[in-house]
Coordinates of C-alpha atoms in Angstrom, one line a residue:
X3 CA 0.0 0.0 0.0
X4 CA 2.9 2.4 0.8
X5 CA 4.3 1.7 -2.7
X6 CA 1.1 2.4 -4.6
X7 CA 0.5 5.6 -2.6
X8 CA 4.0 6.8 -3.3
X9 CA 3.7 6.0 -7.0
X10 CA 0.3 7.7 -7.3
X11 CA 1.7 10.9 -5.7
X12 CA 4.5 10.8 -8.3
X13 CA 1.9 10.5 -11.1
X14 CA 2.2 6.8 -11.8
X15 CA -1.2 5.3 -12.1
X16 CA -1.8 2.0 -10.3
X17 CA -4.3 -0.3 -8.7
X18 CA -3.8 -3.0 -6.2
X19 CA -5.4 -6.5 -6.2
X20 CA -6.1 -8.2 -3.0
X21 CA -7.9 -11.3 -1.8
X22 CA -11.4 -10.5 -0.5
X23 CA -10.5 -11.4 3.1
X24 CA -8.0 -8.5 3.2
X25 CA -10.4 -5.9 1.9
X26 CA -11.0 -4.2 5.2
X27 CA -7.3 -4.2 6.2
X28 CA -6.4 -2.6 2.9
X29 CA -9.1 0.1 3.3
X30 CA -7.9 0.8 6.8
X31 CA -4.3 1.1 5.7
X32 CA -5.3 3.4 2.8
X33 CA -7.2 5.6 5.2
X34 CA -4.3 5.7 7.6
X35 CA -2.0 6.8 4.8
X36 CA -4.6 9.4 3.6
X37 CA -4.9 7.5 0.3
X38 CA -8.0 5.7 -0.8
X39 CA -6.1 3.4 -3.2
X40 CA -7.9 2.1 -6.2
X41 CA -8.3 -1.7 -5.8
X42 CA -9.9 -4.8 -7.2
X43 CA -10.7 -7.7 -4.9
X44 CA -10.3 -11.3 -6.0
X45 CA -11.9 -14.5 -4.5
X46 CA -10.0 -16.1 -1.6
X47 CA -8.0 -18.2 -1.4
X48 CA -5.5 -17.5 -4.2
X49 CA -2.4 -19.5 -3.4
X50 CA -3.9 -23.0 -3.9
X51 CA -5.5 -22.3 -7.3
X52 CA -4.3 -24.0 -10.5
X53 CA -2.9 -22.0 -13.4
X54 CA -6.2 -22.4 -15.2
X55 CA -8.2 -21.2 -12.2
X56 CA -6.0 -18.2 -11.9
X57 CA -6.4 -17.4 -15.6
X58 CA -10.2 -17.5 -15.1
X59 CA -10.0 -15.2 -12.1
X60 CA -7.8 -12.8 -14.1
X61 CA -10.2 -12.8 -17.0
X62 CA -13.1 -12.0 -14.7
X63 CA -11.4 -9.1 -12.9
X64 CA -9.6 -7.6 -16.0
X65 CA -12.4 -5.1 -16.8
X66 CA -12.4 -3.9 -13.2
X67 CA -8.6 -3.4 -13.2
X68 CA -8.8 -1.4 -16.5
X69 CA -11.7 0.7 -15.1
X70 CA -9.7 1.4 -11.9
X71 CA -6.6 2.4 -13.7
X72 CA -8.4 4.6 -16.2
X73 CA -10.8 6.3 -13.8
X74 CA -10.1 9.8 -12.3
X75 CA -8.3 9.6 -9.0
X76 CA -10.6 10.0 -6.0
X77 CA -11.1 13.6 -5.2
X78 CA -9.8 14.9 -8.5
X79 CA -11.2 18.2 -9.7
X80 CA -14.7 17.5 -10.9
X81 CA -14.1 13.8 -10.3
X82 CA -15.9 13.1 -13.6
X83 CA -14.3 9.8 -14.0
X84 CA -12.1 11.1 -16.8
X85 CA -9.3 8.8 -17.8
X86 CA -6.1 8.9 -15.8
X87 CA -4.2 7.3 -18.7
X88 CA -4.6 10.4 -20.8
X89 CA -6.9 9.0 -23.5

């Protein structure tokens, strides 16, 4: 979380992926850092999934990752969900 907050402050767009069971901890850490980091949650557990299962999860969350990376940062002027990627 510290890394993504630092990168965002430097203008590098990012999003973090986390297992659903860590959602509240991630939100709390983001709040403590003063940074509501864009995130996408994936089903838990992750570590014991097969390659095929991980591909399936990745395909399911891909649209959410793209949306999070291209959305306006929280609190941006107008916060009209303009693209952060520049186009």
